[in-house]
JSON list of C-alpha atoms in Angstrom, two decimals:
[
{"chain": "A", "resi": 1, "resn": "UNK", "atom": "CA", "xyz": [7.29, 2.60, 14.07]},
{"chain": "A", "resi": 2, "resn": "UNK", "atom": "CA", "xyz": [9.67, 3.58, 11.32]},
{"chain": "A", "resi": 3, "resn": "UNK", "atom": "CA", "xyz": [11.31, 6.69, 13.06]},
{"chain": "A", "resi": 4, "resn": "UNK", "atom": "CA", "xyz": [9.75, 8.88, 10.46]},
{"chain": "A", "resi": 5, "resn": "UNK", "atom": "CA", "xyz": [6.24, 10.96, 12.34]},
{"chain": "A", "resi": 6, "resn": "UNK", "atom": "CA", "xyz": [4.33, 12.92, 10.21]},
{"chain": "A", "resi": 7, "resn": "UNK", "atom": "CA", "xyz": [1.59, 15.16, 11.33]},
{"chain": "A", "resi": 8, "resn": "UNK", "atom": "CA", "xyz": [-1.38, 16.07, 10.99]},
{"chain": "A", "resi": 9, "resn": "UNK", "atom": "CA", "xyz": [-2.40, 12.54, 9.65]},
{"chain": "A", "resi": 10, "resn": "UNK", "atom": "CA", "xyz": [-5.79, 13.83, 8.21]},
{"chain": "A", "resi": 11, "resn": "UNK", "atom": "CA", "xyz": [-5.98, 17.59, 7.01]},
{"chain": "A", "resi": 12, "resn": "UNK", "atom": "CA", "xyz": [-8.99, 19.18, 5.32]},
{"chain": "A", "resi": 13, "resn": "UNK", "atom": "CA", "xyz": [-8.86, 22.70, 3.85]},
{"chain": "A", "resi": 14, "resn": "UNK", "atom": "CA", "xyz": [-10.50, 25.05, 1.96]},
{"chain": "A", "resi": 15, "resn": "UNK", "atom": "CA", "xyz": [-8.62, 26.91, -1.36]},
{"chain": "A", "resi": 16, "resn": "UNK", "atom": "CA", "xyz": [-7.46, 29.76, 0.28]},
{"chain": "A", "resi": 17, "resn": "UNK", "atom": "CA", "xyz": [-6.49, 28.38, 3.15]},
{"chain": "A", "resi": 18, "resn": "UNK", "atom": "CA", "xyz": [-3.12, 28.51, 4.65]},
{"chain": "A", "resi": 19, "resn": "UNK", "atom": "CA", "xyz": [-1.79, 25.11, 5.78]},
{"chain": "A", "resi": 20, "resn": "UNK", "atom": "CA", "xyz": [1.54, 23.37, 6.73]},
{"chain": "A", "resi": 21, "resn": "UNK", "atom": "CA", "xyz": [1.99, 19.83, 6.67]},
{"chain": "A", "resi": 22, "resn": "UNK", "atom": "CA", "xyz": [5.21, 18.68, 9.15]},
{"chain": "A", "resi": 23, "resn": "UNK", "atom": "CA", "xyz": [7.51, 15.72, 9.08]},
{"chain": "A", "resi": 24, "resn": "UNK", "atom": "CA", "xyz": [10.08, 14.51, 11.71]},
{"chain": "A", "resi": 25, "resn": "UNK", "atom": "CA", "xyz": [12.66, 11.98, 11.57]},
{"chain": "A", "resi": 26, "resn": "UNK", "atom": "CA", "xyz": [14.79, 10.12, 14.43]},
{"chain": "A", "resi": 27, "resn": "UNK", "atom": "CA", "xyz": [16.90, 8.12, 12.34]},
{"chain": "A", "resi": 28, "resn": "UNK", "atom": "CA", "xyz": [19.93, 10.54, 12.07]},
{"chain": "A", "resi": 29, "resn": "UNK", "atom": "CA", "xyz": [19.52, 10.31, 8.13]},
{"chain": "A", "resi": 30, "resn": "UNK", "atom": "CA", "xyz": [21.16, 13.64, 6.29]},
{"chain": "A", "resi": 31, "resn": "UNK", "atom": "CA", "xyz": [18.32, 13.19, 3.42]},
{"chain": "A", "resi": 32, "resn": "UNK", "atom": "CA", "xyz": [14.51, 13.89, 3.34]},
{"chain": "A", "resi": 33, "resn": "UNK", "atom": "CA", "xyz": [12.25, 13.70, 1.17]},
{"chain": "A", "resi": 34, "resn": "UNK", "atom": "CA", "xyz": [8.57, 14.68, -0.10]},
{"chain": "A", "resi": 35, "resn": "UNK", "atom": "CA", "xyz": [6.26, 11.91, -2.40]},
{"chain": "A", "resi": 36, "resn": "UNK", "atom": "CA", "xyz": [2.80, 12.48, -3.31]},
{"chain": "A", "resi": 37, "resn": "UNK", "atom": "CA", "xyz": [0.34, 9.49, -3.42]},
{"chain": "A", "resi": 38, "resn": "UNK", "atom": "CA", "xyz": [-2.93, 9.52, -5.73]},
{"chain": "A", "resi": 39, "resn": "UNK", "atom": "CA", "xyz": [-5.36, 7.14, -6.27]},
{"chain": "A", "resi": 40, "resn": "UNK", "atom": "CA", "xyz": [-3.79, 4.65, -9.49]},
{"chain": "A", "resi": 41, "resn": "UNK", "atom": "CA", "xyz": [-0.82, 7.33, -10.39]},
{"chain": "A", "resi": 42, "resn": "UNK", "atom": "CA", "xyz": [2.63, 6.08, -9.15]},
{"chain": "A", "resi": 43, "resn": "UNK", "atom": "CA", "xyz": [4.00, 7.42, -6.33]},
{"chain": "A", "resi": 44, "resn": "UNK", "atom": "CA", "xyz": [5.52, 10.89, -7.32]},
{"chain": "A", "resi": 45, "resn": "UNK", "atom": "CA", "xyz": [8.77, 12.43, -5.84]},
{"chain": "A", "resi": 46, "resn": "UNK", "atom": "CA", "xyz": [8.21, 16.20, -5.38]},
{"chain": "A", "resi": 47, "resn": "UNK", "atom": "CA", "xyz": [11.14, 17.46, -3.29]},
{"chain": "A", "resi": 48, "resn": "UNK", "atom": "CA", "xyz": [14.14, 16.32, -1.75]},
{"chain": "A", "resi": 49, "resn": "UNK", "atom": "CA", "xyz": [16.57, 17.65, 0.34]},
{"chain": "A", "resi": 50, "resn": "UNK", "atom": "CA", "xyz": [20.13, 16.48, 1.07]},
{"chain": "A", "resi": 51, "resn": "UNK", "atom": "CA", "xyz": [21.96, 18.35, 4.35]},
{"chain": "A", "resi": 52, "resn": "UNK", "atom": "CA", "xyz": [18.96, 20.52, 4.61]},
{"chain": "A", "resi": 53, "resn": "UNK", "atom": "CA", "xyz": [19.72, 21.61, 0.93]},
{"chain": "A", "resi": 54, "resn": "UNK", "atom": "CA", "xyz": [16.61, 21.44, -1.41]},
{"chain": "A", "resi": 55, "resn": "UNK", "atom": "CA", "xyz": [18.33, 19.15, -4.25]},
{"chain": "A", "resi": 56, "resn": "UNK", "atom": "CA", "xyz": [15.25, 18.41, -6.40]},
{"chain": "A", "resi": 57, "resn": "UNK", "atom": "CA", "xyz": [11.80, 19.79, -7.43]},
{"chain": "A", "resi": 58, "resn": "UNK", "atom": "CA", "xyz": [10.44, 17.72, -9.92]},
{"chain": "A", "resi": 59, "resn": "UNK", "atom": "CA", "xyz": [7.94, 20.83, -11.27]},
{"chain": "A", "resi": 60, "resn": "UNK", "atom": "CA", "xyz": [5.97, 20.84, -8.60]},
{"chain": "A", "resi": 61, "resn": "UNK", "atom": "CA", "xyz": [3.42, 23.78, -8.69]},
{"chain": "A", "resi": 62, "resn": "UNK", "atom": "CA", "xyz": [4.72, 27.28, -6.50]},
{"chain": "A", "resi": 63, "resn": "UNK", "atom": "CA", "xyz": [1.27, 26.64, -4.17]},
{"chain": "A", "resi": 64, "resn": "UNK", "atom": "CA", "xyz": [3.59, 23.98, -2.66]},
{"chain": "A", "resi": 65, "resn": "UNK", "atom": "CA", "xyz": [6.50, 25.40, -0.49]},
{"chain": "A", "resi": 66, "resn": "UNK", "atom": "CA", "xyz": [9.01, 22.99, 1.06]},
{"chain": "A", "resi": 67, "resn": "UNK", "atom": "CA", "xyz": [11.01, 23.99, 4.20]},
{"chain": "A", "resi": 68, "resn": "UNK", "atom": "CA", "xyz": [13.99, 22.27, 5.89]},
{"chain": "A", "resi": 69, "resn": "UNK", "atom": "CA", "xyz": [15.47, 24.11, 9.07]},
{"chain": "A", "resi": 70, "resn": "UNK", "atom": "CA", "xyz": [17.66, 21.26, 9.93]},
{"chain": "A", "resi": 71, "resn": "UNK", "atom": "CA", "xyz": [18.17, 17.62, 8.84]},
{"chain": "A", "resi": 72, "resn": "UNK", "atom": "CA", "xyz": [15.64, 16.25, 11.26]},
{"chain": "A", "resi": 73, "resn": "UNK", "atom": "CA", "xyz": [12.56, 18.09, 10.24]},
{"chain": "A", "resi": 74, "resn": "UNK", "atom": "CA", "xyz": [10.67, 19.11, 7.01]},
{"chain": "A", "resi": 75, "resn": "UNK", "atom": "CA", "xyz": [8.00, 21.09, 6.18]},
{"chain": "A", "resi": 76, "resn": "UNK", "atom": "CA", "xyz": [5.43, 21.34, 3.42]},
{"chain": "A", "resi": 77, "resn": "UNK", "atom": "CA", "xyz": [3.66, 24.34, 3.18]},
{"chain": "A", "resi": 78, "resn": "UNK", "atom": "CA", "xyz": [0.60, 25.01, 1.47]},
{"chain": "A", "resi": 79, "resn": "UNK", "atom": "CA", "xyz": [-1.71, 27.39, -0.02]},
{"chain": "A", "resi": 80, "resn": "UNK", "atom": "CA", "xyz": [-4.68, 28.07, -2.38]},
{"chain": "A", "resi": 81, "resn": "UNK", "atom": "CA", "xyz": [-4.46, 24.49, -2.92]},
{"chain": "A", "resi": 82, "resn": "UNK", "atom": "CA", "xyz": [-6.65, 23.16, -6.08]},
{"chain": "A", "resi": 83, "resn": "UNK", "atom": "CA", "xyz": [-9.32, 20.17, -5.28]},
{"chain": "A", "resi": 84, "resn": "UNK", "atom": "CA", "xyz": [-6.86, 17.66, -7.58]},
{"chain": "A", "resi": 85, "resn": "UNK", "atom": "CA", "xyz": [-4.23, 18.34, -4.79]},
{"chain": "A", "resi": 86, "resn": "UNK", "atom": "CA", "xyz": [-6.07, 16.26, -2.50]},
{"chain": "A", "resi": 87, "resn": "UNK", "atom": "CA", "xyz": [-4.08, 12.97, -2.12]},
{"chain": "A", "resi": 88, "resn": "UNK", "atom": "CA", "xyz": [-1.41, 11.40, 0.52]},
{"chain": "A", "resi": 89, "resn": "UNK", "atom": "CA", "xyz": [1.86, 13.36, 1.46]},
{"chain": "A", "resi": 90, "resn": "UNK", "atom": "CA", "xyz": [4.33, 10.86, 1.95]},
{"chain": "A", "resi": 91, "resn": "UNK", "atom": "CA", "xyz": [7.44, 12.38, 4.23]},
{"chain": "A", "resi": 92, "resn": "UNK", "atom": "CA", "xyz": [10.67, 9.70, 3.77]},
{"chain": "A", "resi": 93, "resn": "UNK", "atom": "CA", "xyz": [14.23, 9.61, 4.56]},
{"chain": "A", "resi": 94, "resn": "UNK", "atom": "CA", "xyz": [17.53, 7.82, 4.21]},
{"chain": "A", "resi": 95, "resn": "UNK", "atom": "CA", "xyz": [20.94, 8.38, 4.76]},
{"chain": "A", "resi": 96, "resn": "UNK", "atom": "CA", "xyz": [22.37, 9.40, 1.45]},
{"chain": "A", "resi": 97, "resn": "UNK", "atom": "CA", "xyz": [25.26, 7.48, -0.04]},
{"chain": "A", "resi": 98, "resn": "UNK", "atom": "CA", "xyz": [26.58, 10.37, -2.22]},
{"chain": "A", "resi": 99, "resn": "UNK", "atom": "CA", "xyz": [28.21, 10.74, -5.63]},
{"chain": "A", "resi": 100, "resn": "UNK", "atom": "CA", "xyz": [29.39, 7.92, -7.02]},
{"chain": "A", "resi": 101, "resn": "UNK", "atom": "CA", "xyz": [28.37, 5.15, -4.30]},
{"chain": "A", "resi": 102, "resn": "UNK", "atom": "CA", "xyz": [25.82, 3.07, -4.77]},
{"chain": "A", "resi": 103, "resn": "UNK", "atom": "CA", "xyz": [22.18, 3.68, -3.59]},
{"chain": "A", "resi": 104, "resn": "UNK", "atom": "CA", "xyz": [20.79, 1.41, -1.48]},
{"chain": "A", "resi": 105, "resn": "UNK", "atom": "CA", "xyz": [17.21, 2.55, -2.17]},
{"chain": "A", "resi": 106, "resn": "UNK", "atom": "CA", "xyz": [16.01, 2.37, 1.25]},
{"chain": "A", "resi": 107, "resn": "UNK", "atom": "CA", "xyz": [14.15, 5.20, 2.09]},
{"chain": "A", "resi": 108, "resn": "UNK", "atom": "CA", "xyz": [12.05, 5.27, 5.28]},
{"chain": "A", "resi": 109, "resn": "UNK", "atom": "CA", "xyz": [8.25, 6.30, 5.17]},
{"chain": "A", "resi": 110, "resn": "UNK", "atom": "CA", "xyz": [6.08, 8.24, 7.76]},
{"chain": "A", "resi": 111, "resn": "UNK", "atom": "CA", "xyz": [2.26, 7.36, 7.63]},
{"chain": "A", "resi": 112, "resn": "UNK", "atom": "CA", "xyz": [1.47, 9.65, 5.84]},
{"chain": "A", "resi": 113, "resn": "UNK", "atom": "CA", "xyz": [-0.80, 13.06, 5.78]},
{"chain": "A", "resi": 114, "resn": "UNK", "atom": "CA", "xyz": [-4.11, 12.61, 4.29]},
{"chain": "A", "resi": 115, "resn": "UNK", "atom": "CA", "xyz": [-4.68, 16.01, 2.57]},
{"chain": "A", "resi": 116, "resn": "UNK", "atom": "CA", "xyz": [-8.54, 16.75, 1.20]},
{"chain": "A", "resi": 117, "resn": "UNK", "atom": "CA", "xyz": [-8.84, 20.22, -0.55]},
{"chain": "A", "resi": 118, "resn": "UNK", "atom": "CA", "xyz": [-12.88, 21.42, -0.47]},
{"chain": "B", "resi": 1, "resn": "UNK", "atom": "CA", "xyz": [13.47, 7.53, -19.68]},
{"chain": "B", "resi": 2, "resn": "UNK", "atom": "CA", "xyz": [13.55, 4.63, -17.22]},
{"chain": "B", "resi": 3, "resn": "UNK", "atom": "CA", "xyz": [9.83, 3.41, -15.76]},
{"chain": "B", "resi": 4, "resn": "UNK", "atom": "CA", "xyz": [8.21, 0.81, -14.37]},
{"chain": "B", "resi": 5, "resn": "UNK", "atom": "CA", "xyz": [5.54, -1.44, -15.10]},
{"chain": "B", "resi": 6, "resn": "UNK", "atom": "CA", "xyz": [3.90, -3.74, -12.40]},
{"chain": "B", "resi": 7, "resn": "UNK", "atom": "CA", "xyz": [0.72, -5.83, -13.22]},
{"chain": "B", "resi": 8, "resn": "UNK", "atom": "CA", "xyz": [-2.82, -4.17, -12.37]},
{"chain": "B", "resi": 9, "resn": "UNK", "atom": "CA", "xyz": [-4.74, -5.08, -9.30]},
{"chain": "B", "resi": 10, "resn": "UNK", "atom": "CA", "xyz": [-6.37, -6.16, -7.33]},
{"chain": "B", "resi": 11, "resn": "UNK", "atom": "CA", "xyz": [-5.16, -9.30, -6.18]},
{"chain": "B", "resi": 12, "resn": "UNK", "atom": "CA", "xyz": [-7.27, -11.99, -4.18]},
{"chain": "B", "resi": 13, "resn": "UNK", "atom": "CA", "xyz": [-5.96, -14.88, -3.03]},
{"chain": "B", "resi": 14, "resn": "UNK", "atom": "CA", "xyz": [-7.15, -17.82, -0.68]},
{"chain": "B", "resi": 15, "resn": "UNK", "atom": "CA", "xyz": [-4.97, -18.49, 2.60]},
{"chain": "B", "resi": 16, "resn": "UNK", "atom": "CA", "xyz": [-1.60, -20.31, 1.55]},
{"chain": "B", "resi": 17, "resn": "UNK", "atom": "CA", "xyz": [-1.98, -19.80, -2.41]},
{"chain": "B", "resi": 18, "resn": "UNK", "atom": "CA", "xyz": [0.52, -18.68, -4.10]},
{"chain": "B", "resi": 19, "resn": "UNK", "atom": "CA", "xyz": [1.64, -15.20, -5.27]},
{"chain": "B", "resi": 20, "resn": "UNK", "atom": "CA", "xyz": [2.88, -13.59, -8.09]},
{"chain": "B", "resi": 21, "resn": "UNK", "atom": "CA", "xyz": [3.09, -10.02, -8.60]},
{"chain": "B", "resi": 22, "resn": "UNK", "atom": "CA", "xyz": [4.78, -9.37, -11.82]},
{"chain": "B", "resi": 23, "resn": "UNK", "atom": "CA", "xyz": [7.07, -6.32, -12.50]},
{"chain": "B", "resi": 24, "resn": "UNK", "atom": "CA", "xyz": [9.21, -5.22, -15.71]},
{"chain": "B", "resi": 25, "resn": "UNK", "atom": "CA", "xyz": [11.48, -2.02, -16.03]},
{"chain": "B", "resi": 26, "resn": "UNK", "atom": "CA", "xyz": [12.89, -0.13, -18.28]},
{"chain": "B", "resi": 27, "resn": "UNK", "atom": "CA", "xyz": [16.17, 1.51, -17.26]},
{"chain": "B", "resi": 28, "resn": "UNK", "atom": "CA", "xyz": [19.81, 2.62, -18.71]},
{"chain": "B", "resi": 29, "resn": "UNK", "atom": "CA", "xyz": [22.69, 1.41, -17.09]},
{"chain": "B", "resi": 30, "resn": "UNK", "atom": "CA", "xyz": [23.01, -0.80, -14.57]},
{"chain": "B", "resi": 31, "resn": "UNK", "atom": "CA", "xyz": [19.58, 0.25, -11.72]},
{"chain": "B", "resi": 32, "resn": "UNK", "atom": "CA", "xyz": [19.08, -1.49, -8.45]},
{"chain": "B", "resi": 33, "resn": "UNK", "atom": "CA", "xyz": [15.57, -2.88, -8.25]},
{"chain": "B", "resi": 34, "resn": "UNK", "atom": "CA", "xyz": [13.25, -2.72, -5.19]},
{"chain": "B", "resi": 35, "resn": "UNK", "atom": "CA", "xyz": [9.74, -4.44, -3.81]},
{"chain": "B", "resi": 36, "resn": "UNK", "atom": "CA", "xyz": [7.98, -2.15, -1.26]},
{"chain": "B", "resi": 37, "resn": "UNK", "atom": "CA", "xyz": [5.42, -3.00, 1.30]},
{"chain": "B", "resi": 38, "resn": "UNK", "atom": "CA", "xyz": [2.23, -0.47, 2.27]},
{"chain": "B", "resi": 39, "resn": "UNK", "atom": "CA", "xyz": [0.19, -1.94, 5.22]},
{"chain": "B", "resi": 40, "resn": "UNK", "atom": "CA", "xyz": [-3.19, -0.59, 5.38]},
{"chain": "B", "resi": 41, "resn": "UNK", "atom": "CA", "xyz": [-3.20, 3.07, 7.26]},
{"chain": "B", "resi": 42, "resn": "UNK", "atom": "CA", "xyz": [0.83, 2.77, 7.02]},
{"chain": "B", "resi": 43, "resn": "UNK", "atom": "CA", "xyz": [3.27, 4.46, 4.65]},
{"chain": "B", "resi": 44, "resn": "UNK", "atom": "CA", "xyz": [6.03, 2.24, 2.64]},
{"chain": "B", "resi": 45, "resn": "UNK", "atom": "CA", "xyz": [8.28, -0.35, 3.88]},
{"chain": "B", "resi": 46, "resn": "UNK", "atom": "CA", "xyz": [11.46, -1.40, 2.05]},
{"chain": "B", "resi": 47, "resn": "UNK", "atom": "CA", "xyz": [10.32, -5.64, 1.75]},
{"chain": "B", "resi": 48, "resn": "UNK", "atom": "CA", "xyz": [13.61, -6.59, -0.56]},
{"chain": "B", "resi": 49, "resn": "UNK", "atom": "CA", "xyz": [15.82, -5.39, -2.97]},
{"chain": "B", "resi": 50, "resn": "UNK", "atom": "CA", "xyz": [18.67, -6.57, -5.99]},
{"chain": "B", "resi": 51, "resn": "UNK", "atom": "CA", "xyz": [20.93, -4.49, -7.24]},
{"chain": "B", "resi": 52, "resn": "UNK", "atom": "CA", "xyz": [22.56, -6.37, -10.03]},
{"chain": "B", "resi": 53, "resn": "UNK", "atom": "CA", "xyz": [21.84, -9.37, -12.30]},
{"chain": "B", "resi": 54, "resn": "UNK", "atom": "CA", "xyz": [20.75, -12.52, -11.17]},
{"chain": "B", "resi": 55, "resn": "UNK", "atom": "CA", "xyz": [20.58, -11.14, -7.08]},
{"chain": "B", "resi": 56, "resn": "UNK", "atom": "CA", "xyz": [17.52, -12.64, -5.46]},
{"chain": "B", "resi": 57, "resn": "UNK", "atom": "CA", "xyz": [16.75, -10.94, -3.06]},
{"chain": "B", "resi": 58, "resn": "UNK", "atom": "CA", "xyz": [14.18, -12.38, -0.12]},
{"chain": "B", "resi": 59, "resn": "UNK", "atom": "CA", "xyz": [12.40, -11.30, 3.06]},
{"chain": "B", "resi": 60, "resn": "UNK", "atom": "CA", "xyz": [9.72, -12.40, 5.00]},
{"chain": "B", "resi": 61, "resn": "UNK", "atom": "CA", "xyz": [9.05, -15.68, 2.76]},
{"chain": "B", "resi": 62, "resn": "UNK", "atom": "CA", "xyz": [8.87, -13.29, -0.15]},
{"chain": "B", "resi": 63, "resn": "UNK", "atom": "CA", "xyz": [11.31, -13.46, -2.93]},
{"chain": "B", "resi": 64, "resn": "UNK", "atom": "CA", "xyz": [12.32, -11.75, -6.49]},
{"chain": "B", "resi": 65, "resn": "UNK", "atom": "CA", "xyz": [15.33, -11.87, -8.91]},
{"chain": "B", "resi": 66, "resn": "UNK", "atom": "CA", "xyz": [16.73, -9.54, -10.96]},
{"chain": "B", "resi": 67, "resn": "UNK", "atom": "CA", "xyz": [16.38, -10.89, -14.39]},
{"chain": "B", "resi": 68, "resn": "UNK", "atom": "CA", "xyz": [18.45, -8.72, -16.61]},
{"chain": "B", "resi": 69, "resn": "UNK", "atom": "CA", "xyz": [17.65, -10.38, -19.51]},
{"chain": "B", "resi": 70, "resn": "UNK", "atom": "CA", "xyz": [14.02, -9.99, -19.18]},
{"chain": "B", "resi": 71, "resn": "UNK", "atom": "CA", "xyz": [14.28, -6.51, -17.56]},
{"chain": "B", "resi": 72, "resn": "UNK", "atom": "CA", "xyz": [11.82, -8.51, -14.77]},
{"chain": "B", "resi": 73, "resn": "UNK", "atom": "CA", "xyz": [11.83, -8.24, -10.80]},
{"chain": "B", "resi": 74, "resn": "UNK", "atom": "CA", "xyz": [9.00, -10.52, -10.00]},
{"chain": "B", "resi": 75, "resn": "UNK", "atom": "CA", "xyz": [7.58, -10.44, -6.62]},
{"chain": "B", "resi": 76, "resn": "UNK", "atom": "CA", "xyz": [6.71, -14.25, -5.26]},
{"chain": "B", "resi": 77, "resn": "UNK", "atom": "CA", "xyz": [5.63, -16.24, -2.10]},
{"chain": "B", "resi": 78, "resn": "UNK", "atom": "CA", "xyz": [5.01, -19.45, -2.13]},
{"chain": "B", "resi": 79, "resn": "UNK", "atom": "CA", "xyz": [2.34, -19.40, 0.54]},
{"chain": "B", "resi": 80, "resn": "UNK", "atom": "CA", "xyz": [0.54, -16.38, 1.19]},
{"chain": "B", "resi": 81, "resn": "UNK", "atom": "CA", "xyz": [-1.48, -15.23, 4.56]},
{"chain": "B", "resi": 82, "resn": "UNK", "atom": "CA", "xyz": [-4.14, -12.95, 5.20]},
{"chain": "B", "resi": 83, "resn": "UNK", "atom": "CA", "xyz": [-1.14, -10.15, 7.25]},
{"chain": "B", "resi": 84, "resn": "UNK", "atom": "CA", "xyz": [0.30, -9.95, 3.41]},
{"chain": "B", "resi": 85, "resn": "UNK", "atom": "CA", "xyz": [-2.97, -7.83, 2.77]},
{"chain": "B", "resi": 86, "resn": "UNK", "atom": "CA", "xyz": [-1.03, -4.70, 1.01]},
{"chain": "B", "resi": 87, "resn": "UNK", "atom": "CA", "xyz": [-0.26, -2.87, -1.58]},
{"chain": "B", "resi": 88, "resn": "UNK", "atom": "CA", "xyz": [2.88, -3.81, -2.86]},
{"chain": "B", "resi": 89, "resn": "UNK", "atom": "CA", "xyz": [5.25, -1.43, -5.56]},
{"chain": "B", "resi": 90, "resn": "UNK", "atom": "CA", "xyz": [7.95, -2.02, -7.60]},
{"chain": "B", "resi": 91, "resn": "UNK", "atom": "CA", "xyz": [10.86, 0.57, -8.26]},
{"chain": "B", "resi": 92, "resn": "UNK", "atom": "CA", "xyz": [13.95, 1.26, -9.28]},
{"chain": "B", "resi": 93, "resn": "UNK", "atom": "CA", "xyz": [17.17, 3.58, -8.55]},
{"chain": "B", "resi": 94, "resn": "UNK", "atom": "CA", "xyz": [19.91, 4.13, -10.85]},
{"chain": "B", "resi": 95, "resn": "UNK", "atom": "CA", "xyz": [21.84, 2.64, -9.15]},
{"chain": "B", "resi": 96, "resn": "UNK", "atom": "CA", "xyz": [25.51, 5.02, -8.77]},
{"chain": "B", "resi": 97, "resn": "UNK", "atom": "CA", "xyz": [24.95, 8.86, -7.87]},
{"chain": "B", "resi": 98, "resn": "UNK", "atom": "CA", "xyz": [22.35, 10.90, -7.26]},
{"chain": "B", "resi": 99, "resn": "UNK", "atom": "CA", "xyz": [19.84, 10.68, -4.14]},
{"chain": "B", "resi": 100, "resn": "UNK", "atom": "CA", "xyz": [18.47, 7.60, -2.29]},
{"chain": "B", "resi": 101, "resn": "UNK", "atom": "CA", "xyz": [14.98, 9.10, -2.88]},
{"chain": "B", "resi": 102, "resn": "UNK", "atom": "CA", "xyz": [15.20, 9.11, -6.67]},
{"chain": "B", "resi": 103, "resn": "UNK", "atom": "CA", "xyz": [13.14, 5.93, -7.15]},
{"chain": "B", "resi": 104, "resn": "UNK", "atom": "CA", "xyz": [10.68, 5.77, -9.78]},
{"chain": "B", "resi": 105, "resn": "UNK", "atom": "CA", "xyz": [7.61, 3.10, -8.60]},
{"chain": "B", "resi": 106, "resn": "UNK", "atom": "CA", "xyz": [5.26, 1.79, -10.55]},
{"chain": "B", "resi": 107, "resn": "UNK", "atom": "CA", "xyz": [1.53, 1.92, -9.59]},
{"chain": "B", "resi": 108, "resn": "UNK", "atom": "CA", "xyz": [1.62, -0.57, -7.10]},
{"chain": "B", "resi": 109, "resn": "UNK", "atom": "CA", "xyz": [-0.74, -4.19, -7.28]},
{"chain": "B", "resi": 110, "resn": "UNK", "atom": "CA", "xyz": [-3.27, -4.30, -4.17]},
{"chain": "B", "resi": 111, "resn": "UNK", "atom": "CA", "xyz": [-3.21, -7.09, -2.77]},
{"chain": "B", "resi": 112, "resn": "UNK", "atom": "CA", "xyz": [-5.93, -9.42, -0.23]},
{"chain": "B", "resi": 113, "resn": "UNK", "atom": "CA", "xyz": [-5.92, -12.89, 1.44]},
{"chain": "B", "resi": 114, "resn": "UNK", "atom": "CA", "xyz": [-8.89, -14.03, 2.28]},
{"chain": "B", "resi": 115, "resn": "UNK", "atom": "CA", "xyz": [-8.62, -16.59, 4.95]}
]
């Protein structure tokens, strides 16, 4: 149990489906984040958010929305998803050092949200 | 731009052989260097981390040392057993600034002990 719950852990949709994937953390961290897993690609940051303020997008197509109502939970929304979005959302957090401090690097991982697009 | 480069896997060992899962980076300045842990079914766990030259750091019988000099962060344990069954990625942070979540991993090295 990492303190990070993710949920659903298996999602299958069609294309035009409307989906949300949701992420919950218990830690008290003021950072969350969004990776994408595929098969043999590194591990692939897609959003962040630091005191529920989106900080990053690293180009990350519009069919994936990101929402953070507070600095416990994040969403990732989705719709008319492609077949080569199917992969692992990863949800993580950490408790951000700031400006000028030194990064620890740890981040804490949910399980994970196995996403298959039909 | 800074990357990481971890050798290809799988991995398969025998019970108590030991392990080497070699990683090399390419980074400006002065990054911190991780090893994480994914447990079948699980998402990542920080396993150890250096974040200058020459650190080793060390967990669970597992070591790795920041060789500046040979931009290396090689992952070893000198006695594997079938529970280290993972997949196991490098990264590395810059370091100062920015977000904790900035890591860039490499492709990560599966890895299985057969007993």
């Amino acid at each position: 149990e990492t303190g990070v719950t993710q949920t659903p852990r298996h999602l299958v949709m069609g294309m035009t489906n409307k989906k949300s994937l949701k992420c919950e953390q218990h830690l008290g961290h003021n950072a969350m984040y969004w990776y994408k897993q595929s098969a043999k690609k590194p591990l692939e940051l897609m959003f962040v958010y630091n005191f529920k303020e989106q900080t990053e997008n690293n180009s990350v197509p519009s069919r994936f929305s990101p929402e953070c109502p507070n600095s416990s939970h994040l969403f990732l929304h989705l719709h008319t998803l492609q077949p080569e979005d199917s992969a692992l959302y990863l949800c993580a957090s950490s408790q951000d050092s700031g400006v000028g401090r030194l990064n620890t690097g740890e981040l804490f991982f949910g399980e994970g949200s196995r996403l298959t697009v039909l | 731009g800074n990357s990481v480069t971890q050798m290809e896997g799988p991995v398969t060992l025998s019970e108590e052989a030991f392990l080497t899962i070699n990683c090399t980076y390419t980074a400006t300045g002065y990054p911190s260097l991780f090893w994480y842990v994914q447990y079948p079914g699980e998402g990542l766990q920080l396993l150890l981390k250096a974040t200058k030259a020459d650190d080793k750091g060390s967990n669970k019988g597992f070591e790795a040392t920041y060789r500046k000099e040979t931009t290396s962060f090689h992952l070893e344990k000198g006695s594997v057993q079938v529970s280290d069954s993972a997949v196991y990625f490098c990264a590395l942070s810059e370091g100062y600034g920015g977000s904790q979540g900035n890591l860039i991993f490499g492709k990560g090295t599966k890895l299985s002990v057969k007993p």
